[in-house]
Amino acid sequence: MYNITEDEKDVLQELMNVAYGSATAVVAEMLEAFATLSIPNIQVMQVNELLQTFESLKNKSYYFSTQAFAGEFSGESAFFIDTTSAKNLAKHLEVESDEDLDDAILELTNVLTSTLTTKLAEEMDTEVSFSLPNIFHVPLAEIAGVKTFQSYSQVIVIDTQLIFENQKINGEIFILTKDESIQWLKQKLNYILDQMI
């Protein structure tokens, strides 16, 4: 099992802060609303541990969208938005049908995760490509069955909250990296650390 040192985590945190700044600006412009992203929480964990962290959310209904990315840095981003926030998003965008709301969440996922991951990859001097996002309506009690989580054994979880306070829209983003990417990421972070000394 790979572990991330405190120094590596600090560098990743700095890179994420830059990437999140770009992503927040793009999404705020898209929705014409002021947005904030919480400071990323970075952890290395087994997927079964990650699924356990979702246990506390079981009582709520969520929209869950994912988008895979590939390259030296590869993995998948997962975006959760609860039903109340989704309804507020629909109201803000003046969307009426469920299908249009799905489309709006997919577009938000696409813009948010692609901007975020592209900027993060750029900071690490690499490039990523994206698949189309997918959306699920899955009770969180059944989320372990979602294919996304069956593709990983160990993940670096970068977790943050997207908040539109005035519109009462909250979403949570997870960036999951594939096992082979963790080794690449550690090497890249250590290279950046060496350049800073």
Tab-separated table of C-alpha atoms in Angstrom:
chain	number	residue	atom	x	y	z
A	1	MET	CA	0.000	0.000	0.000
A	2	TYR	CA	1.238	3.446	-0.935
A	3	ASN	CA	1.317	6.227	1.605
A	4	ILE	CA	1.617	9.940	1.027
A	5	THR	CA	4.034	11.836	3.252
A	6	GLU	CA	3.076	15.125	4.868
A	7	ASP	CA	5.433	16.979	2.482
A	8	GLU	CA	3.849	15.303	-0.554
A	9	LYS	CA	0.397	16.096	0.788
A	10	ASP	CA	1.352	19.775	1.296
A	11	VAL	CA	2.548	20.068	-2.319
A	12	LEU	CA	-0.608	18.362	-3.612
A	13	GLN	CA	-2.697	20.705	-1.454
A	14	GLU	CA	-0.966	23.729	-3.007
A	15	LEU	CA	-1.510	22.392	-6.539
A	16	MET	CA	-5.155	21.658	-5.716
A	17	ASN	CA	-5.667	25.187	-4.384
A	18	VAL	CA	-4.516	26.624	-7.731
A	19	ALA	CA	-6.694	24.164	-9.667
A	20	TYR	CA	-9.736	24.810	-7.470
A	21	GLY	CA	-9.363	28.565	-7.937
A	22	SER	CA	-9.623	28.112	-11.718
A	23	ALA	CA	-12.511	25.642	-11.490
A	24	THR	CA	-14.509	27.828	-9.091
A	25	ALA	CA	-14.179	30.844	-11.381
A	26	VAL	CA	-15.358	28.862	-14.430
A	27	VAL	CA	-18.355	27.321	-12.628
A	28	ALA	CA	-19.342	30.645	-11.023
A	29	GLU	CA	-19.324	32.237	-14.474
A	30	MET	CA	-21.359	29.360	-15.917
A	31	LEU	CA	-24.038	29.670	-13.221
A	32	GLU	CA	-23.720	33.454	-12.893
A	33	ALA	CA	-23.442	33.042	-9.122
A	34	PHE	CA	-20.762	33.398	-6.455
A	35	ALA	CA	-19.207	30.050	-5.518
A	36	THR	CA	-16.688	28.883	-2.942
A	37	LEU	CA	-14.785	25.609	-2.659
A	38	SER	CA	-13.699	24.324	0.725
A	39	ILE	CA	-10.029	23.534	1.387
A	40	PRO	CA	-9.379	20.076	-0.075
A	41	ASN	CA	-9.078	17.160	2.328
A	42	ILE	CA	-6.489	14.688	0.974
A	43	GLN	CA	-6.262	11.062	2.137
A	44	VAL	CA	-4.976	7.722	0.866
A	45	MET	CA	-7.431	4.927	1.613
A	46	GLN	CA	-8.781	1.586	0.516
A	47	VAL	CA	-11.994	1.808	-1.509
A	48	ASN	CA	-13.946	-0.063	1.187
A	49	GLU	CA	-12.920	2.687	3.646
A	50	LEU	CA	-14.148	5.329	1.188
A	51	LEU	CA	-17.490	3.552	0.870
A	52	GLN	CA	-17.791	3.535	4.656
A	53	THR	CA	-17.391	7.332	4.655
A	54	PHE	CA	-20.541	7.505	2.526
A	55	GLU	CA	-22.502	5.573	5.159
A	56	SER	CA	-23.434	8.759	7.022
A	57	LEU	CA	-25.103	10.084	3.858
A	58	LYS	CA	-27.396	7.076	3.444
A	59	ASN	CA	-30.491	8.833	4.712
A	60	LYS	CA	-30.368	11.422	1.965
A	61	SER	CA	-31.111	11.109	-1.707
A	62	TYR	CA	-28.297	12.152	-4.031
A	63	TYR	CA	-27.523	12.667	-7.668
A	64	PHE	CA	-24.129	11.127	-8.358
A	65	SER	CA	-22.153	11.829	-11.518
A	66	THR	CA	-18.742	10.579	-12.569
A	67	GLN	CA	-16.203	11.438	-15.248
A	68	ALA	CA	-13.112	9.356	-16.016
A	69	PHE	CA	-9.800	10.914	-17.046
A	70	ALA	CA	-6.786	9.210	-18.628
A	71	GLY	CA	-3.080	9.929	-19.027
A	72	GLU	CA	-0.045	9.578	-16.755
A	73	PHE	CA	-2.394	10.960	-14.117
A	74	SER	CA	-5.544	8.856	-14.472
A	75	GLY	CA	-8.645	8.108	-12.481
A	76	GLU	CA	-12.166	9.375	-12.044
A	77	SER	CA	-13.895	12.315	-10.485
A	78	ALA	CA	-17.165	11.799	-8.645
A	79	PHE	CA	-19.611	14.610	-7.906
A	80	PHE	CA	-22.438	14.318	-5.363
A	81	ILE	CA	-25.308	16.783	-5.162
A	82	ASP	CA	-28.226	16.181	-2.798
A	83	THR	CA	-31.814	16.380	-4.022
A	84	THR	CA	-32.508	19.705	-2.252
A	85	SER	CA	-29.455	21.320	-3.846
A	86	ALA	CA	-30.397	19.803	-7.210
A	87	LYS	CA	-33.874	21.361	-6.948
A	88	ASN	CA	-32.298	24.717	-6.073
A	89	LEU	CA	-29.975	24.333	-9.074
A	90	ALA	CA	-33.021	23.651	-11.275
A	91	LYS	CA	-34.740	26.733	-9.883
A	92	HIS	CA	-31.633	28.893	-10.408
A	93	LEU	CA	-31.262	27.684	-14.017
A	94	GLU	CA	-35.052	27.775	-14.589
A	95	VAL	CA	-35.038	24.083	-15.505
A	96	GLU	CA	-38.352	22.269	-15.240
A	97	SER	CA	-38.073	18.633	-16.355
A	98	ASP	CA	-36.069	15.887	-14.611
A	99	GLU	CA	-34.276	15.193	-17.887
A	100	ASP	CA	-33.188	18.834	-18.190
A	101	LEU	CA	-31.999	18.746	-14.571
A	102	ASP	CA	-29.901	15.627	-15.324
A	103	ASP	CA	-28.417	17.495	-18.288
A	104	ALA	CA	-27.653	20.535	-16.096
A	105	ILE	CA	-25.906	18.359	-13.462
A	106	LEU	CA	-23.921	16.565	-16.177
A	107	GLU	CA	-22.871	19.899	-17.663
A	108	LEU	CA	-21.866	21.183	-14.230
A	109	THR	CA	-19.894	17.963	-13.614
A	110	ASN	CA	-18.231	18.204	-17.014
A	111	VAL	CA	-17.186	21.840	-16.581
A	112	LEU	CA	-16.165	21.484	-12.943
A	113	THR	CA	-14.214	18.242	-13.124
A	114	SER	CA	-12.581	18.834	-16.502
A	115	THR	CA	-11.418	22.337	-15.520
A	116	LEU	CA	-10.203	21.081	-12.152
A	117	THR	CA	-8.358	18.018	-13.444
A	118	THR	CA	-6.916	19.789	-16.499
A	119	LYS	CA	-5.500	22.553	-14.302
A	120	LEU	CA	-4.133	20.059	-11.779
A	121	ALA	CA	-2.477	18.059	-14.592
A	122	GLU	CA	-1.083	21.302	-16.054
A	123	GLU	CA	0.469	22.149	-12.672
A	124	MET	CA	2.181	18.743	-12.799
A	125	ASP	CA	3.347	19.242	-16.400
A	126	THR	CA	1.188	16.521	-17.941
A	127	GLU	CA	-2.060	16.219	-19.916
A	128	VAL	CA	-5.273	14.282	-19.430
A	129	SER	CA	-8.162	13.309	-21.691
A	130	PHE	CA	-11.758	12.813	-20.580
A	131	SER	CA	-14.622	10.441	-21.214
A	132	LEU	CA	-18.196	11.707	-21.199
A	133	PRO	CA	-19.695	12.088	-17.696
A	134	ASN	CA	-22.324	9.632	-16.427
A	135	ILE	CA	-25.126	10.288	-13.959
A	136	PHE	CA	-26.733	7.872	-11.483
A	137	HIS	CA	-29.695	8.037	-9.140
A	138	VAL	CA	-28.492	5.489	-6.616
A	139	PRO	CA	-29.370	5.236	-2.933
A	140	LEU	CA	-26.045	5.595	-1.142
A	141	ALA	CA	-26.715	2.286	0.606
A	142	GLU	CA	-26.227	0.641	-2.805
A	143	ILE	CA	-23.308	2.749	-4.001
A	144	ALA	CA	-20.750	-0.029	-3.547
A	145	GLY	CA	-22.371	-1.679	-6.564
A	146	VAL	CA	-21.587	1.272	-8.843
A	147	LYS	CA	-18.931	0.271	-11.377
A	148	THR	CA	-16.827	3.369	-10.599
A	149	PHE	CA	-15.875	2.026	-7.192
A	150	GLN	CA	-15.204	-1.501	-8.445
A	151	SER	CA	-12.388	-0.213	-10.691
A	152	TYR	CA	-10.157	0.760	-7.777
A	153	SER	CA	-8.540	-0.932	-4.798
A	154	GLN	CA	-6.654	1.950	-3.208
A	155	VAL	CA	-7.314	5.620	-3.947
A	156	ILE	CA	-5.970	9.027	-3.157
A	157	VAL	CA	-9.142	10.841	-2.223
A	158	ILE	CA	-9.184	14.592	-2.751
A	159	ASP	CA	-12.451	15.736	-1.263
A	160	THR	CA	-13.911	19.243	-1.335
A	161	GLN	CA	-17.288	20.955	-1.133
A	162	LEU	CA	-18.651	23.317	-3.774
A	163	ILE	CA	-20.933	25.880	-2.155
A	164	PHE	CA	-23.258	28.449	-3.706
A	165	GLU	CA	-24.427	30.014	-0.461
A	166	ASN	CA	-27.059	32.401	-1.837
A	167	GLN	CA	-28.620	29.734	-4.055
A	168	LYS	CA	-28.358	27.042	-1.314
A	169	ILE	CA	-26.559	24.656	-3.663
A	170	ASN	CA	-23.954	22.321	-2.146
A	171	GLY	CA	-22.044	19.596	-3.944
A	172	GLU	CA	-19.151	17.383	-2.955
A	173	ILE	CA	-16.336	16.396	-5.312
A	174	PHE	CA	-14.042	13.375	-4.997
A	175	ILE	CA	-11.078	12.817	-7.315
A	176	LEU	CA	-10.135	9.130	-7.305
A	177	THR	CA	-6.764	8.143	-8.749
A	178	LYS	CA	-5.954	4.687	-10.080
A	179	ASP	CA	-3.400	2.545	-8.268
A	180	GLU	CA	-0.703	2.960	-10.939
A	181	SER	CA	-1.198	6.742	-10.885
A	182	ILE	CA	-0.406	6.968	-7.180
A	183	GLN	CA	3.223	5.940	-7.818
A	184	TRP	CA	3.498	8.442	-10.690
A	185	LEU	CA	1.925	11.161	-8.547
A	186	LYS	CA	4.344	10.533	-5.663
A	187	GLN	CA	7.311	10.807	-8.045
A	188	LYS	CA	5.966	14.045	-9.527
A	189	LEU	CA	5.291	15.582	-6.107
A	190	ASN	CA	8.812	14.704	-4.961
A	191	TYR	CA	10.269	16.233	-8.128
A	192	ILE	CA	8.355	19.464	-7.372
A	193	LEU	CA	9.567	19.296	-3.755
A	194	ASP	CA	13.184	18.966	-4.934
A	195	GLN	CA	12.777	22.030	-7.148
A	196	MET	CA	11.597	24.037	-4.138
A	197	ILE	CA	14.682	23.298	-2.031
